[in-house]
Amino acid sequence: MESNFTTKDTYLKHFSPRTYLETYYTFGPSISKESEILMHNLRKLSETFSLGRVKGDLLIDIGTGPTIYQLLSACESFKEIVVTDYTDQNREEVIQWLKKEPGAFDWSSVVKYVCELEGDREKWAEKEEKLRERVKQVLKCDVTQAQPLGPASLPQADCLLTAYCLEAACKDLPTYQQALKNLNSLLKPGGFLVLICALKSNYYMMGNERFSCLPLTQEEIEASLEKAGFMSEQIDVFPLNFSRTYTYNEGILYLVGRKLNTSMGIQN
Ligand code: U7K
């Protein structure tokens, strides 16, 4: 049977970071569904990383896309951050921001919002600098491969973060489960997984182009995580939906899990 799921090749040829950023990450004065979801995710990430429970040396962001919002709280709790994406143009977009190149996307209003959550809106420029300093590498990744980062040798991470990536990268549930197993190998036993997913989403628009998404339920995600050697510690589902012009979804899942310690008896 032929599958119409968006291929990796289509991502390389047709994914436009600019169109995507302008559609989903314009943090304007008029409140949109997209910015409500963004603010919600920023609040959850700030709870996770600033309450001090999730911290360590190395955090790897899987499928960073062209965005950095997801790292704004994490950069306070991790010494080193590695960002990764399959598409060259997404990695280039992030590098532009890291290097403060002219024409880089302006994240400052999002950074200010996070600083306000963390207690001091005025520290936004320092936070930008901190994040730029903590991102040590920008790597290619492919979650469908047994070694998602290829031959790049990194120590196992203390935390993996992944937002809206796996459901876009995986065409069916078995592929999704395998991708989680592939990611498991990048994480220390006892290490944290922070996952954000648009539930039951089957597509998202970028300009006039439709990109596929694997519709997943909370139950499918939990079962897949368990099979892949993770346990879920915190699962929140929020009844937030993207604008129907761009996407179909039924809520946003925010999950914090851990890699099981497979050596018997020892629990971190
Ligand atoms: C709704 C609303 C907005 C998908 C979920 C539904 C978005 C992120 C984005 C992206 C890969 C691979 C493709 C990554 C193929 C790693 C994800 C980076 C959005 C939604 C939804 N979704 S935005 O598409 C913007 O940048 N990704 C990969 C897909 C590249 C193979 C292999 N390994 N992505 N998704």
mmCIF file of C-alpha atoms and ligand atoms in Angstrom:
data_model
loop_
_atom_site.group_PDB
_atom_site.id
_atom_site.type_symbol
_atom_site.label_atom_id
_atom_site.label_comp_id
_atom_site.label_asym_id
_atom_site.label_seq_id
_atom_site.Cartn_x
_atom_site.Cartn_y
_atom_site.Cartn_z
ATOM 1 C CA MET A 1 0.000 0.000 0.000
ATOM 2 C CA GLU A 2 1.258 3.421 -0.900
ATOM 3 C CA SER A 3 1.633 5.906 1.883
ATOM 4 C CA ASN A 4 1.040 9.613 1.430
ATOM 5 C CA PHE A 5 2.900 10.536 4.568
ATOM 6 C CA THR A 6 5.272 13.475 4.111
ATOM 7 C CA THR A 7 8.738 12.099 3.388
ATOM 8 C CA LYS A 8 12.093 13.221 4.692
ATOM 9 C CA ASP A 9 12.918 14.328 1.188
ATOM 10 C CA THR A 10 9.905 16.640 1.165
ATOM 11 C CA TYR A 11 11.159 18.196 4.404
ATOM 12 C CA LEU A 12 14.507 18.881 2.776
ATOM 13 C CA LYS A 13 12.939 20.302 -0.368
ATOM 14 C CA HIS A 14 9.814 22.078 0.863
ATOM 15 C CA PHE A 15 10.037 22.916 4.548
ATOM 16 C CA SER A 16 10.327 26.673 4.907
ATOM 17 C CA PRO A 17 11.530 27.750 8.361
ATOM 18 C CA ARG A 18 10.407 31.345 7.769
ATOM 19 C CA THR A 19 6.855 30.469 6.759
ATOM 20 C CA TYR A 20 6.671 28.085 9.693
ATOM 21 C CA LEU A 21 7.960 30.665 12.197
ATOM 22 C CA GLU A 22 5.632 33.353 10.892
ATOM 23 C CA THR A 23 2.658 31.017 11.092
ATOM 24 C CA TYR A 24 3.213 29.456 14.498
ATOM 25 C CA TYR A 25 5.570 31.764 16.391
ATOM 26 C CA THR A 26 4.420 35.298 15.791
ATOM 27 C CA PHE A 27 3.991 36.445 19.369
ATOM 28 C CA GLY A 28 1.906 39.471 18.560
ATOM 29 C CA PRO A 29 -0.333 41.695 20.671
ATOM 30 C CA SER A 30 -3.500 39.996 19.368
ATOM 31 C CA ILE A 31 -3.816 36.691 21.140
ATOM 32 C CA SER A 32 -3.971 33.687 18.800
ATOM 33 C CA LYS A 33 -4.434 29.982 19.445
ATOM 34 C CA GLU A 34 -0.819 29.509 18.431
ATOM 35 C CA SER A 35 0.506 31.982 20.991
ATOM 36 C CA GLU A 36 -1.752 30.561 23.727
ATOM 37 C CA ILE A 37 -0.231 27.140 23.102
ATOM 38 C CA LEU A 38 3.248 28.619 23.045
ATOM 39 C CA MET A 39 2.695 30.425 26.375
ATOM 40 C CA HIS A 40 1.302 27.261 27.877
ATOM 41 C CA ASN A 41 4.345 25.212 26.783
ATOM 42 C CA LEU A 42 6.680 27.901 28.108
ATOM 43 C CA ARG A 43 4.950 27.784 31.506
ATOM 44 C CA LYS A 44 5.248 23.985 31.666
ATOM 45 C CA LEU A 45 8.905 24.044 30.610
ATOM 46 C CA SER A 46 9.651 26.704 33.186
ATOM 47 C CA GLU A 47 8.022 24.563 35.917
ATOM 48 C CA THR A 48 10.018 21.513 34.831
ATOM 49 C CA PHE A 49 13.404 23.173 34.609
ATOM 50 C CA SER A 50 13.267 25.906 37.206
ATOM 51 C CA LEU A 51 11.883 23.874 40.100
ATOM 52 C CA GLY A 52 15.291 22.203 39.944
ATOM 53 C CA ARG A 53 14.041 18.658 39.515
ATOM 54 C CA VAL A 54 15.309 18.286 35.979
ATOM 55 C CA LYS A 55 18.894 19.453 35.723
ATOM 56 C CA GLY A 56 22.308 18.147 34.755
ATOM 57 C CA ASP A 57 25.267 18.435 32.421
ATOM 58 C CA LEU A 58 23.898 17.622 28.974
ATOM 59 C CA LEU A 59 20.517 18.174 27.360
ATOM 60 C CA ILE A 60 19.865 17.095 23.765
ATOM 61 C CA ASP A 61 16.943 18.672 21.937
ATOM 62 C CA ILE A 62 15.649 16.260 19.298
ATOM 63 C CA GLY A 63 14.076 17.824 16.206
ATOM 64 C CA THR A 64 14.670 21.395 17.289
ATOM 65 C CA GLY A 65 13.141 22.708 14.088
ATOM 66 C CA PRO A 66 13.858 26.397 13.498
ATOM 67 C CA THR A 67 12.885 27.316 17.082
ATOM 68 C CA ILE A 68 14.704 28.020 20.353
ATOM 69 C CA TYR A 69 11.745 28.808 22.681
ATOM 70 C CA GLN A 70 11.849 25.278 24.117
ATOM 71 C CA LEU A 71 15.371 25.860 25.486
ATOM 72 C CA LEU A 72 14.831 29.152 27.296
ATOM 73 C CA SER A 73 14.169 27.620 30.723
ATOM 74 C CA ALA A 74 16.355 24.548 30.182
ATOM 75 C CA CYS A 75 19.452 26.703 29.638
ATOM 76 C CA GLU A 76 19.324 27.680 33.329
ATOM 77 C CA SER A 77 19.566 24.027 34.416
ATOM 78 C CA PHE A 78 21.966 22.424 31.916
ATOM 79 C CA LYS A 79 25.600 23.250 31.283
ATOM 80 C CA GLU A 80 25.619 22.017 27.728
ATOM 81 C CA ILE A 81 22.859 21.887 25.159
ATOM 82 C CA VAL A 82 23.016 20.108 21.813
ATOM 83 C CA VAL A 83 20.351 20.978 19.256
ATOM 84 C CA THR A 84 19.497 18.675 16.358
ATOM 85 C CA ASP A 85 17.325 18.555 13.284
ATOM 86 C CA TYR A 86 16.899 16.538 10.143
ATOM 87 C CA THR A 87 16.546 19.502 7.808
ATOM 88 C CA ASP A 88 19.523 21.627 6.844
ATOM 89 C CA GLN A 89 17.410 24.780 6.626
ATOM 90 C CA ASN A 90 16.152 24.394 10.205
ATOM 91 C CA ARG A 91 19.682 23.973 11.534
ATOM 92 C CA GLU A 92 20.751 27.022 9.528
ATOM 93 C CA GLU A 93 17.888 29.090 10.929
ATOM 94 C CA VAL A 94 18.936 28.228 14.491
ATOM 95 C CA ILE A 95 22.587 28.962 13.719
ATOM 96 C CA GLN A 96 21.569 32.394 12.400
ATOM 97 C CA TRP A 97 19.975 33.178 15.743
ATOM 98 C CA LEU A 98 22.896 31.733 17.729
ATOM 99 C CA LYS A 99 25.347 33.864 15.769
ATOM 100 C CA LYS A 100 23.134 36.958 15.864
ATOM 101 C CA GLU A 101 23.295 37.143 12.123
ATOM 102 C CA PRO A 102 21.364 39.899 10.412
ATOM 103 C CA GLY A 103 17.910 38.675 9.497
ATOM 104 C CA ALA A 104 17.777 36.079 12.290
ATOM 105 C CA PHE A 105 14.296 35.485 13.709
ATOM 106 C CA ASP A 106 13.461 37.830 16.567
ATOM 107 C CA TRP A 107 12.640 35.778 19.670
ATOM 108 C CA SER A 108 12.910 38.703 22.097
ATOM 109 C CA SER A 109 9.219 38.971 23.005
ATOM 110 C CA VAL A 110 9.168 35.231 23.753
ATOM 111 C CA VAL A 111 12.388 35.539 25.773
ATOM 112 C CA LYS A 112 10.860 38.436 27.744
ATOM 113 C CA TYR A 113 7.789 36.352 28.521
ATOM 114 C CA VAL A 114 9.953 33.518 29.897
ATOM 115 C CA CYS A 115 12.010 35.944 31.975
ATOM 116 C CA GLU A 116 8.795 37.336 33.409
ATOM 117 C CA LEU A 117 7.725 33.798 34.366
ATOM 118 C CA GLU A 118 11.085 33.308 36.025
ATOM 119 C CA GLY A 119 10.781 36.555 37.958
ATOM 120 C CA ASP A 120 12.614 39.297 36.034
ATOM 121 C CA ARG A 121 11.525 40.412 32.587
ATOM 122 C CA GLU A 122 14.462 42.829 32.411
ATOM 123 C CA LYS A 123 16.987 39.964 32.224
ATOM 124 C CA TRP A 124 15.959 38.935 28.714
ATOM 125 C CA ALA A 125 19.191 39.985 26.978
ATOM 126 C CA GLU A 126 21.262 38.055 29.519
ATOM 127 C CA LYS A 127 19.109 35.001 28.989
ATOM 128 C CA GLU A 128 19.650 35.166 25.234
ATOM 129 C CA GLU A 129 23.376 35.317 25.845
ATOM 130 C CA LYS A 130 23.249 32.409 28.262
ATOM 131 C CA LEU A 131 21.391 30.227 25.798
ATOM 132 C CA ARG A 132 23.786 31.145 22.978
ATOM 133 C CA GLU A 133 26.703 30.199 25.198
ATOM 134 C CA ARG A 134 25.211 26.902 26.347
ATOM 135 C CA VAL A 135 24.368 25.538 22.906
ATOM 136 C CA LYS A 136 27.582 23.711 22.122
ATOM 137 C CA GLN A 137 26.656 21.851 18.948
ATOM 138 C CA VAL A 138 24.096 21.866 16.154
ATOM 139 C CA LEU A 139 23.831 18.351 14.712
ATOM 140 C CA LYS A 140 21.912 16.483 12.069
ATOM 141 C CA CYS A 141 19.557 13.878 13.462
ATOM 142 C CA ASP A 142 17.255 11.241 12.096
ATOM 143 C CA VAL A 143 15.027 9.612 14.686
ATOM 144 C CA THR A 144 14.270 6.732 12.329
ATOM 145 C CA GLN A 145 17.885 5.539 12.517
ATOM 146 C CA ALA A 146 19.256 3.269 15.243
ATOM 147 C CA GLN A 147 21.886 5.917 15.911
ATOM 148 C CA PRO A 148 19.812 9.102 15.524
ATOM 149 C CA LEU A 149 22.891 11.342 15.642
ATOM 150 C CA GLY A 150 24.922 9.156 13.313
ATOM 151 C CA PRO A 151 28.560 8.644 14.192
ATOM 152 C CA ALA A 152 28.714 11.870 16.262
ATOM 153 C CA SER A 153 29.910 10.680 19.630
ATOM 154 C CA LEU A 154 28.282 12.336 22.594
ATOM 155 C CA PRO A 155 28.084 11.164 26.172
ATOM 156 C CA GLN A 156 24.646 9.868 27.135
ATOM 157 C CA ALA A 157 22.478 12.853 28.032
ATOM 158 C CA ASP A 158 20.868 13.722 31.360
ATOM 159 C CA CYS A 159 17.795 14.928 29.509
ATOM 160 C CA LEU A 160 16.209 14.626 26.083
ATOM 161 C CA LEU A 161 13.686 17.217 25.033
ATOM 162 C CA THR A 162 11.469 16.770 21.995
ATOM 163 C CA ALA A 163 8.584 18.986 20.890
ATOM 164 C CA TYR A 164 6.306 18.249 17.914
ATOM 165 C CA CYS A 165 8.944 16.147 16.227
ATOM 166 C CA LEU A 166 8.176 12.449 16.483
ATOM 167 C CA GLU A 167 4.576 12.722 15.291
ATOM 168 C CA ALA A 168 5.822 14.605 12.226
ATOM 169 C CA ALA A 169 8.775 12.269 11.603
ATOM 170 C CA CYS A 170 7.027 8.896 12.055
ATOM 171 C CA LYS A 171 4.528 7.559 9.547
ATOM 172 C CA ASP A 172 2.920 4.922 11.760
ATOM 173 C CA LEU A 173 2.824 3.633 15.313
ATOM 174 C CA PRO A 174 5.551 0.969 14.896
ATOM 175 C CA THR A 175 7.877 3.632 13.476
ATOM 176 C CA TYR A 176 7.015 5.898 16.416
ATOM 177 C CA GLN A 177 7.790 3.127 18.918
ATOM 178 C CA GLN A 178 11.063 2.362 17.185
ATOM 179 C CA ALA A 179 12.002 6.065 17.173
ATOM 180 C CA LEU A 180 11.513 6.176 20.950
ATOM 181 C CA LYS A 181 13.776 3.144 21.299
ATOM 182 C CA ASN A 182 16.365 4.849 19.116
ATOM 183 C CA LEU A 183 16.225 7.937 21.325
ATOM 184 C CA ASN A 184 16.469 5.828 24.467
ATOM 185 C CA SER A 185 20.061 4.949 23.558
ATOM 186 C CA LEU A 186 21.042 8.633 23.731
ATOM 187 C CA LEU A 187 19.948 8.942 27.357
ATOM 188 C CA LYS A 188 21.555 7.878 30.643
ATOM 189 C CA PRO A 189 19.647 5.335 32.735
ATOM 190 C CA GLY A 190 17.485 7.455 35.031
ATOM 191 C CA GLY A 191 17.756 10.392 32.625
ATOM 192 C CA PHE A 192 14.755 12.560 31.814
ATOM 193 C CA LEU A 193 12.616 12.755 28.711
ATOM 194 C CA VAL A 194 10.467 15.842 28.184
ATOM 195 C CA LEU A 195 7.971 15.379 25.365
ATOM 196 C CA ILE A 196 5.451 17.781 23.854
ATOM 197 C CA CYS A 197 2.927 16.439 21.362
ATOM 198 C CA ALA A 198 -0.153 17.716 19.512
ATOM 199 C CA LEU A 199 -2.662 14.928 20.193
ATOM 200 C CA LYS A 200 -4.652 13.305 17.356
ATOM 201 C CA SER A 201 -3.186 15.702 14.850
ATOM 202 C CA ASN A 202 -3.144 14.390 11.285
ATOM 203 C CA TYR A 203 -1.678 17.368 9.429
ATOM 204 C CA TYR A 204 -0.343 20.864 9.779
ATOM 205 C CA MET A 205 -0.204 23.600 7.185
ATOM 206 C CA MET A 206 2.775 25.627 6.208
ATOM 207 C CA GLY A 207 1.715 28.284 3.766
ATOM 208 C CA ASN A 208 -0.263 26.367 1.158
ATOM 209 C CA GLU A 209 1.489 23.092 1.842
ATOM 210 C CA ARG A 210 0.140 20.316 3.958
ATOM 211 C CA PHE A 211 2.564 18.286 6.101
ATOM 212 C CA SER A 212 1.558 14.950 7.568
ATOM 213 C CA CYS A 213 1.302 14.122 11.185
ATOM 214 C CA LEU A 214 0.716 10.797 12.921
ATOM 215 C CA PRO A 215 -2.468 11.102 14.995
ATOM 216 C CA LEU A 216 -1.710 9.782 18.470
ATOM 217 C CA THR A 217 -3.725 9.361 21.650
ATOM 218 C CA GLN A 218 -2.350 9.792 25.144
ATOM 219 C CA GLU A 219 -2.733 6.021 25.662
ATOM 220 C CA GLU A 220 -0.724 5.192 22.536
ATOM 221 C CA ILE A 221 2.049 7.525 23.618
ATOM 222 C CA GLU A 222 2.192 6.077 27.124
ATOM 223 C CA ALA A 223 2.220 2.485 25.834
ATOM 224 C CA SER A 224 4.940 3.320 23.296
ATOM 225 C CA LEU A 225 7.097 4.936 25.961
ATOM 226 C CA GLU A 226 6.762 1.892 28.195
ATOM 227 C CA LYS A 227 7.751 -0.445 25.369
ATOM 228 C CA ALA A 228 10.754 1.728 24.642
ATOM 229 C CA GLY A 229 12.070 1.556 28.208
ATOM 230 C CA PHE A 230 10.727 4.768 29.725
ATOM 231 C CA MET A 231 8.397 5.376 32.604
ATOM 232 C CA SER A 232 6.079 8.370 32.649
ATOM 233 C CA GLU A 233 6.309 10.514 35.759
ATOM 234 C CA GLN A 234 4.105 13.406 34.833
ATOM 235 C CA ILE A 235 1.495 13.616 32.092
ATOM 236 C CA ASP A 236 -0.663 16.648 31.490
ATOM 237 C CA VAL A 237 -3.131 17.058 28.668
ATOM 238 C CA PHE A 238 -4.416 20.533 27.962
ATOM 239 C CA PRO A 239 -7.504 21.232 25.900
ATOM 240 C CA LEU A 240 -5.707 23.647 23.609
ATOM 241 C CA ASN A 241 -6.055 23.464 19.849
ATOM 242 C CA PHE A 242 -4.217 25.172 17.057
ATOM 243 C CA SER A 243 -6.227 27.380 14.738
ATOM 244 C CA ARG A 244 -8.324 25.222 12.392
ATOM 245 C CA THR A 245 -6.849 27.152 9.466
ATOM 246 C CA TYR A 246 -3.491 25.493 10.107
ATOM 247 C CA THR A 247 -3.926 22.239 11.968
ATOM 248 C CA TYR A 248 -6.276 19.714 13.432
ATOM 249 C CA ASN A 249 -5.490 18.492 16.933
ATOM 250 C CA GLU A 250 -7.249 17.452 20.131
ATOM 251 C CA GLY A 251 -5.245 18.954 22.923
ATOM 252 C CA ILE A 252 -1.577 19.264 23.773
ATOM 253 C CA LEU A 253 0.268 16.636 25.770
ATOM 254 C CA TYR A 254 3.119 17.572 28.075
ATOM 255 C CA LEU A 255 5.011 14.636 29.514
ATOM 256 C CA VAL A 256 8.028 14.166 31.753
ATOM 257 C CA GLY A 257 9.381 10.625 31.849
ATOM 258 C CA ARG A 258 12.574 8.812 32.719
ATOM 259 C CA LYS A 259 14.653 6.117 31.171
ATOM 260 C CA LEU A 260 14.330 2.969 33.228
ATOM 261 C CA ASN A 261 17.362 1.688 34.979
ATOM 262 C CA THR A 262 17.608 -1.782 33.521
ATOM 263 C CA SER A 263 20.229 -3.117 35.897
ATOM 264 C CA MET A 264 18.006 -4.981 38.310
ATOM 265 C CA GLY A 265 17.163 -3.526 41.657
ATOM 266 C CA ILE A 266 18.883 -0.232 41.183
ATOM 267 C CA GLN A 267 16.587 2.756 40.853
ATOM 268 C CA ASN A 268 17.718 6.340 40.586
HETATM 269 C C1 U7K B 1 0.719 20.930 14.819
HETATM 270 C C2 U7K B 1 0.954 22.288 14.793
HETATM 271 C C3 U7K B 1 2.239 22.766 14.540
HETATM 272 C C4 U7K B 1 3.998 18.385 14.005
HETATM 273 C C5 U7K B 1 2.906 18.031 14.973
HETATM 274 C C6 U7K B 1 1.583 18.657 14.628
HETATM 275 C C7 U7K B 1 5.249 20.462 13.863
HETATM 276 C C8 U7K B 1 7.722 20.466 13.798
HETATM 277 C C9 U7K B 1 8.344 20.804 12.535
HETATM 278 C C10 U7K B 1 9.814 20.495 12.446
HETATM 279 C C11 U7K B 1 11.591 15.537 10.879
HETATM 280 C C12 U7K B 1 12.571 14.683 11.451
HETATM 281 C C13 U7K B 1 10.971 15.169 9.710
HETATM 282 C C14 U7K B 1 13.248 14.954 12.646
HETATM 283 C C15 U7K B 1 11.281 13.977 9.084
HETATM 284 C C16 U7K B 1 14.167 14.064 13.116
HETATM 285 C C17 U7K B 1 9.581 18.034 12.758
HETATM 286 C C18 U7K B 1 11.724 18.990 12.279
HETATM 287 C C19 U7K B 1 3.237 21.863 14.296
HETATM 288 C C20 U7K B 1 2.992 20.562 14.316
HETATM 289 C C21 U7K B 1 1.738 20.082 14.575
HETATM 290 N N1 U7K B 1 4.102 19.810 14.048
HETATM 291 S S1 U7K B 1 4.914 22.100 13.966
HETATM 292 O O1 U7K B 1 7.716 20.149 11.506
HETATM 293 C C22 U7K B 1 8.154 22.250 12.355
HETATM 294 O O2 U7K B 1 10.535 21.392 12.314
HETATM 295 N N2 U7K B 1 11.229 16.758 11.492
HETATM 296 C C23 U7K B 1 12.874 13.465 10.787
HETATM 297 C C24 U7K B 1 9.811 16.984 11.710
HETATM 298 C C25 U7K B 1 11.987 17.935 11.224
HETATM 299 C C26 U7K B 1 12.227 13.126 9.603
HETATM 300 C C27 U7K B 1 13.813 12.597 11.345
HETATM 301 N N3 U7K B 1 14.429 12.915 12.487
HETATM 302 N N4 U7K B 1 10.308 19.225 12.480
HETATM 303 N N5 U7K B 1 6.406 19.914 13.678
#
